[in-house]
């Protein structure tokens, strides 16, 4: 499997297990299956509401001793209600407590969007937001740096940042984010963002690589296209004797981005890691390149509320 290389030489297995939407009752078993079958990269976030259950898997697996903590890369993300200076490290410490770990490998600012600290879950109206003037991203970032200095996290980065947002942050700091985790799949290939990140030493991880069909209906457009049912993807899958999911995962891995398919199903968890064993040829890559419809499943529109300052989050 390809590995992502960080600026200090650390490496990360490209394929990881996603845990967004993984139910509390299923995620402990899913993470245990993943770790016991070769996954060494687990992607978490406070807002997924299941870090304590993910932590149970870490505790059990590390106690068994077959897989050691230092062999696994654990990513988590700071939620939007903890952007204020004084809230960043306490939020990180809560995540560490839930995950039953004493450090993270990577901590990301989840969105370039801030909520008032008392907002638990999702805002109910424009008054629940803080503007970026009230909660400047650079102040949040400087706390992330402090967390790194304190050894609570090894690497720091961002998620859902557009090129302009990255540029703004980079203009204000000497420490460029090490990762940008964004939606990325054949319908949203993000070539400009990839090029910008590559030039600036920022790794990229692809979320929703399979189209996140298990999102809540409120987050779905009525007529959204299916990635897993795309005829080109399925034709290529048939040619390689792979599943459509495996082709989608392999495509990201082959382009040297991280990729974090979510599954709580044993067969699919194992199948997804095995994607690394296929090889897409030039013709496959060319056909997939033609599917770039600039289609987003996770539009960010849910943060664009009349009366708040968040509009056109992706600047596109
Ligand atoms: P399940 O958890 O039952 O396996 P994404 O990673 O883009 O958010 O997509 C997650 C969705 O894709 C979930 O509904 C998950 O269901 C499903 N899924 C995961 N792996 C595969 C696969 N290899 N083939 C088809 N569907 C998959």
Coordinates of C-alpha atoms and ligand atoms in Angstrom, one line a residue:
X1 CA 0.0 0.0 0.0
X2 CA 1.1 3.5 -0.7
X3 CA 2.2 5.6 2.2
X4 CA 1.9 9.4 2.7
X5 CA 5.1 11.0 3.8
X6 CA 5.1 13.9 6.3
X7 CA 7.6 16.7 6.4
X8 CA 9.4 15.2 9.4
X9 CA 9.7 11.9 7.6
X10 CA 6.8 10.1 9.4
X11 CA 4.6 7.9 7.2
X12 CA 1.0 7.0 7.1
X13 CA -0.8 4.1 5.3
X14 CA -2.9 5.7 2.6
X15 CA -6.0 3.5 3.3
X16 CA -7.6 4.0 6.7
X17 CA -11.0 3.2 8.4
X18 CA -13.5 6.0 8.5
X19 CA -15.8 6.2 11.5
X20 CA -18.2 9.0 10.5
X21 CA -21.8 7.6 10.7
X22 CA -20.6 4.4 12.4
X23 CA -23.1 3.5 15.0
X24 CA -22.0 3.4 18.6
X25 CA -23.2 -0.2 18.9
X26 CA -21.1 -1.3 15.9
X27 CA -18.0 0.8 15.8
X28 CA -16.1 -0.9 18.6
X29 CA -16.3 -4.2 16.7
X30 CA -15.5 -2.5 13.4
X31 CA -12.3 -0.9 14.7
X32 CA -11.3 -4.2 16.3
X33 CA -11.9 -6.1 13.0
X34 CA -9.9 -3.4 11.1
X35 CA -6.9 -3.5 13.4
X36 CA -6.8 -7.3 13.6
X37 CA -6.9 -7.4 9.8
X38 CA -4.1 -5.0 9.0
X39 CA -5.5 -1.5 9.2
X40 CA -3.0 0.9 10.8
X41 CA -4.9 4.1 10.1
X42 CA -8.1 5.1 11.9
X43 CA -10.0 8.3 11.3
X44 CA -12.1 9.8 14.1
X45 CA -13.8 13.0 15.1
X46 CA -15.4 14.4 18.3
X47 CA -18.6 15.3 16.4
X48 CA -19.1 11.7 15.2
X49 CA -20.3 11.0 18.7
X50 CA -18.6 7.6 19.0
X51 CA -15.1 8.3 20.1
X52 CA -15.7 6.6 23.5
X53 CA -16.7 3.4 21.6
X54 CA -13.7 3.7 19.2
X55 CA -11.6 4.0 22.4
X56 CA -12.9 0.7 23.7
X57 CA -11.5 -1.0 20.7
X58 CA -8.2 0.7 21.1
X59 CA -8.0 -0.3 24.7
X60 CA -8.9 -4.0 24.0
X61 CA -6.6 -4.4 21.0
X62 CA -3.6 -2.7 22.6
X63 CA -4.1 -4.7 25.7
X64 CA -4.0 -7.9 23.7
X65 CA -0.6 -6.8 22.5
X66 CA -0.7 -8.1 18.9
X67 CA -0.9 -4.5 17.7
X68 CA 0.9 -1.8 19.5
X69 CA -0.2 1.8 19.9
X70 CA 2.8 3.2 18.1
X71 CA 2.0 1.1 15.0
X72 CA -1.4 2.7 14.5
X73 CA -2.1 6.2 13.2
X74 CA -5.0 7.8 14.9
X75 CA -6.5 11.1 13.5
X76 CA -9.2 13.1 15.2
X77 CA -10.8 16.6 14.7
X78 CA -11.6 19.6 16.7
X79 CA -15.3 20.5 16.5
X80 CA -16.6 23.9 15.5
X81 CA -17.7 24.8 19.1
X82 CA -14.2 24.7 20.4
X83 CA -12.3 27.2 18.2
X84 CA -11.8 29.7 20.9
X85 CA -8.3 29.8 22.3
X86 CA -9.2 28.6 25.7
X87 CA -11.3 25.7 24.3
X88 CA -8.9 23.9 21.9
X89 CA -6.7 22.0 24.3
X90 CA -9.6 21.0 26.6
X91 CA -11.5 19.6 23.6
X92 CA -8.5 17.7 22.5
X93 CA -8.0 16.3 26.1
X94 CA -11.7 15.1 26.0
X95 CA -11.0 13.4 22.7
X96 CA -7.9 11.7 24.2
X97 CA -9.9 10.6 27.2
X98 CA -12.7 9.2 25.0
X99 CA -10.3 7.4 22.7
X100 CA -8.3 6.2 25.8
X101 CA -5.0 7.4 24.3
X102 CA -2.3 9.7 25.5
X103 CA -1.5 11.3 22.2
X104 CA -3.0 11.6 18.7
X105 CA -1.0 11.1 15.5
X106 CA -2.9 13.9 13.7
X107 CA -5.4 16.5 14.9
X108 CA -7.4 18.6 12.4
X109 CA -9.5 21.7 12.6
X110 CA -12.7 20.1 11.3
X111 CA -14.2 23.1 9.4
X112 CA -13.3 26.7 8.9
X113 CA -16.5 27.5 10.7
X114 CA -16.9 28.5 14.4
X115 CA -19.9 28.0 16.7
X116 CA -20.4 29.5 20.1
X117 CA -18.9 27.3 22.8
X118 CA -22.2 26.5 24.3
X119 CA -23.6 25.0 21.1
X120 CA -23.8 21.3 21.7
X121 CA -24.4 19.6 18.3
X122 CA -25.7 21.7 15.5
X123 CA -26.6 25.4 15.6
X124 CA -30.3 26.3 15.7
X125 CA -29.9 29.8 14.2
X126 CA -27.5 32.5 13.1
X127 CA -27.0 33.6 16.7
X128 CA -25.2 30.3 17.4
X129 CA -22.3 31.1 15.2
X130 CA -19.1 33.0 15.7
X131 CA -17.7 34.9 12.7
X132 CA -14.1 34.3 11.7
X133 CA -13.4 37.8 13.1
X134 CA -14.7 36.7 16.5
X135 CA -12.9 33.4 16.4
X136 CA -9.9 33.8 14.0
X137 CA -8.6 30.6 12.5
X138 CA -5.0 31.7 13.3
X139 CA -5.9 31.8 17.0
X140 CA -7.3 28.2 16.8
X141 CA -4.2 27.2 14.8
X142 CA -1.8 28.6 17.4
X143 CA -3.5 26.4 20.0
X144 CA -3.1 23.4 17.8
X145 CA 0.6 24.2 17.6
X146 CA 0.7 24.4 21.4
X147 CA -0.9 21.0 21.6
X148 CA 1.9 19.7 19.3
X149 CA 4.6 21.3 21.4
X150 CA 3.1 19.7 24.5
X151 CA 3.3 16.2 22.8
X152 CA -0.5 15.7 22.9
X153 CA -0.5 15.4 19.1
X154 CA 2.3 14.5 16.6
X155 CA 0.9 16.3 13.5
X156 CA -1.6 19.1 12.9
X157 CA -3.7 20.0 10.0
X158 CA -7.1 21.1 8.7
X159 CA -10.2 19.7 7.0
X160 CA -12.6 21.2 4.5
X161 CA -10.2 24.1 3.7
X162 CA -10.3 25.6 0.2
X163 CA -7.2 27.1 -1.5
X164 CA -8.0 30.7 -0.4
X165 CA -8.6 29.5 3.2
X166 CA -5.3 27.6 3.2
X167 CA -3.5 30.7 1.8
X168 CA -5.0 32.9 4.5
X169 CA -3.9 30.7 7.3
X170 CA -0.4 30.1 5.7
X171 CA 0.1 33.9 5.5
X172 CA -0.3 34.1 9.2
X173 CA 1.8 31.2 10.4
X174 CA 5.2 29.8 10.0
X175 CA 3.8 26.2 10.3
X176 CA 1.8 25.2 7.3
X177 CA -0.9 22.6 8.0
X178 CA 0.4 19.1 7.4
X179 CA -2.9 17.7 6.1
X180 CA -6.1 18.9 4.5
X181 CA -8.9 16.3 4.7
X182 CA -11.5 17.0 2.1
X183 CA -14.3 15.3 0.1
X184 CA -12.5 13.6 -2.8
X185 CA -13.7 11.0 -5.3
X186 CA -14.1 10.6 -9.1
X187 CA -17.0 13.1 -9.2
X188 CA -15.0 15.7 -7.3
X189 CA -11.3 15.1 -8.2
X190 CA -10.0 18.3 -6.6
X191 CA -7.0 18.6 -9.0
X192 CA -6.3 22.2 -8.3
X193 CA -6.4 21.7 -4.6
X194 CA -4.1 18.6 -4.9
X195 CA -1.6 20.6 -6.9
X196 CA -1.6 23.5 -4.4
X197 CA -1.2 21.1 -1.5
X198 CA 1.5 19.1 -3.1
X199 CA 3.5 22.3 -3.9
X200 CA 3.2 23.3 -0.3
X201 CA 4.0 20.1 1.5
X202 CA 0.4 19.4 2.6
X203 CA -0.9 15.9 2.4
X204 CA -4.5 15.3 1.4
X205 CA -7.0 12.7 2.6
X206 CA -10.1 11.8 0.7
X207 CA -13.3 11.6 2.7
X208 CA -16.6 10.2 1.4
X209 CA -14.7 8.1 -1.2
X210 CA -17.7 5.9 -1.8
X211 CA -20.2 8.7 -1.9
X212 CA -21.4 8.4 1.8
X213 CA -24.7 6.8 0.9
X214 CA -25.5 6.4 4.6
X215 CA -25.6 10.1 5.3
X216 CA -28.8 11.4 6.9
X217 CA -31.5 12.2 4.3
X218 CA -31.4 15.9 5.3
X219 CA -27.8 16.1 3.9
X220 CA -28.8 14.5 0.6
X221 CA -29.9 16.1 -2.7
X222 CA -32.9 14.5 -4.3
X223 CA -31.2 13.6 -7.5
X224 CA -27.6 12.8 -6.4
X225 CA -25.6 10.5 -8.6
X226 CA -24.3 7.2 -7.2
X227 CA -20.6 6.6 -7.3
X228 CA -20.9 2.9 -6.5
X229 CA -23.3 2.4 -9.3
X230 CA -21.4 4.4 -11.9
X231 CA -21.2 2.3 -15.1
X232 CA -17.5 3.3 -15.8
X233 CA -16.5 2.3 -12.3
X234 CA -18.4 -0.9 -12.6
X235 CA -16.9 -1.7 -16.0
X236 CA -13.4 -1.2 -14.6
X237 CA -14.3 -3.2 -11.5
X238 CA -15.4 -6.1 -13.7
X239 CA -12.2 -6.0 -15.7
X240 CA -10.1 -6.3 -12.6
X241 CA -12.3 -8.8 -10.8
X242 CA -12.7 -6.2 -8.0
X243 CA -15.8 -4.5 -6.5
X244 CA -16.8 -1.0 -7.4
X245 CA -15.9 0.1 -3.9
X246 CA -12.4 -1.3 -4.3
X247 CA -11.9 0.6 -7.5
X248 CA -12.9 3.9 -5.9
X249 CA -10.6 3.3 -3.0
X250 CA -7.7 2.2 -5.2
X251 CA -8.1 5.3 -7.4
X252 CA -7.5 7.6 -4.4
X253 CA -4.6 5.4 -3.1
X254 CA -3.0 5.3 -6.5
X255 CA -3.2 9.2 -6.6
X256 CA -1.2 9.2 -3.4
X257 CA -3.9 10.7 -1.2
X258 CA -5.1 9.2 2.1
X259 CA -8.6 7.5 1.8
X260 CA -10.9 6.6 4.6
X261 CA -13.8 4.5 3.6
X262 CA -16.3 3.9 6.4
X263 CA -17.7 0.5 7.0
X264 CA -19.0 -1.4 10.0
X265 CA -19.4 -4.6 8.0
X266 CA -16.7 -7.2 8.5
X267 CA -16.6 -8.3 4.8
X268 CA -16.5 -4.8 3.5
X269 CA -13.9 -3.6 6.0
X270 CA -11.5 -6.4 4.9
X271 CA -12.4 -5.9 1.2
X272 CA -11.7 -2.2 1.4
X273 CA -8.2 -2.7 2.7
X274 CA -7.5 -5.2 -0.1
X275 CA -8.1 -2.5 -2.7
X276 CA -4.4 -1.8 -2.4
X277 CA -3.7 -5.0 -4.2
X278 CA -5.2 -3.9 -7.5
X279 CA -3.4 -1.7 -10.1
X280 CA -5.4 0.7 -12.3
X281 CA -3.8 1.2 -15.7
X282 CA -3.5 4.3 -17.8
X283 CA -6.7 3.7 -19.6
X284 CA -8.6 3.1 -16.4
X285 CA -7.2 6.4 -14.9
X286 CA -8.1 8.2 -18.1
X287 CA -11.7 7.0 -18.1
X288 CA -12.1 7.9 -14.4
X289 CA -10.5 11.4 -15.0
X290 CA -13.5 12.0 -17.3
X291 CA -16.0 11.6 -14.4
X292 CA -15.0 14.9 -12.7
X293 CA -18.4 16.5 -12.5
X294 CA -17.4 18.8 -9.6
X295 CA -20.2 17.2 -7.6
X296 CA -20.2 17.5 -3.8
X297 CA -22.1 15.2 -1.5
X298 CA -21.2 17.2 1.6
X299 CA -22.0 20.7 0.4
X300 CA -21.3 22.6 3.6
X301 CA -24.6 24.5 2.8
X302 CA -25.8 23.4 6.2
X303 CA -23.5 26.1 7.7
X304 CA -24.7 28.8 5.3
X305 CA -27.6 30.3 7.3
X306 CA -29.2 33.6 6.6
X307 CA -27.8 36.2 9.1
X308 CA -24.5 34.4 9.7
X309 CA -21.2 35.2 8.0
X310 CA -20.6 31.8 6.4
X311 CA -21.4 31.9 2.7
X312 CA -19.7 30.0 -0.1
X313 CA -17.6 27.9 2.3
X314 CA -15.7 26.2 -0.4
X315 CA -15.1 29.5 -2.3
X316 CA -16.2 27.9 -5.6
Ligands
LIG1 P1 -21.4 -0.4 5.6 O1 -20.9 0.3 6.7 O2 -22.6 -1.2 5.8 O3 -20.3 -1.2 4.9 P2 -18.2 6.6 2.7 O4 -16.9 5.9 3.2 O5 -18.1 7.3 1.3 O6 -18.8 7.5 3.7 O7 -19.3 5.5 2.4 C1 -19.8 4.7 3.5 C2 -21.0 3.9 3.0 O8 -20.5 2.9 2.0 C3 -21.6 3.1 4.0 O9 -23.0 3.0 3.7 C4 -21.0 1.7 3.9 O10 -21.8 0.7 4.4 C5 -20.8 1.6 2.5 N1 -19.6 0.7 2.1 C6 -18.4 0.6 2.7 N2 -17.6 -0.2 2.0 C7 -18.3 -0.6 0.9 C8 -17.9 -1.4 -0.2 N3 -16.7 -2.0 -0.4 N4 -18.9 -1.6 -1.2 C9 -20.1 -1.0 -1.1 N5 -20.5 -0.2 0.0 C10 -19.6 0.0 0.9

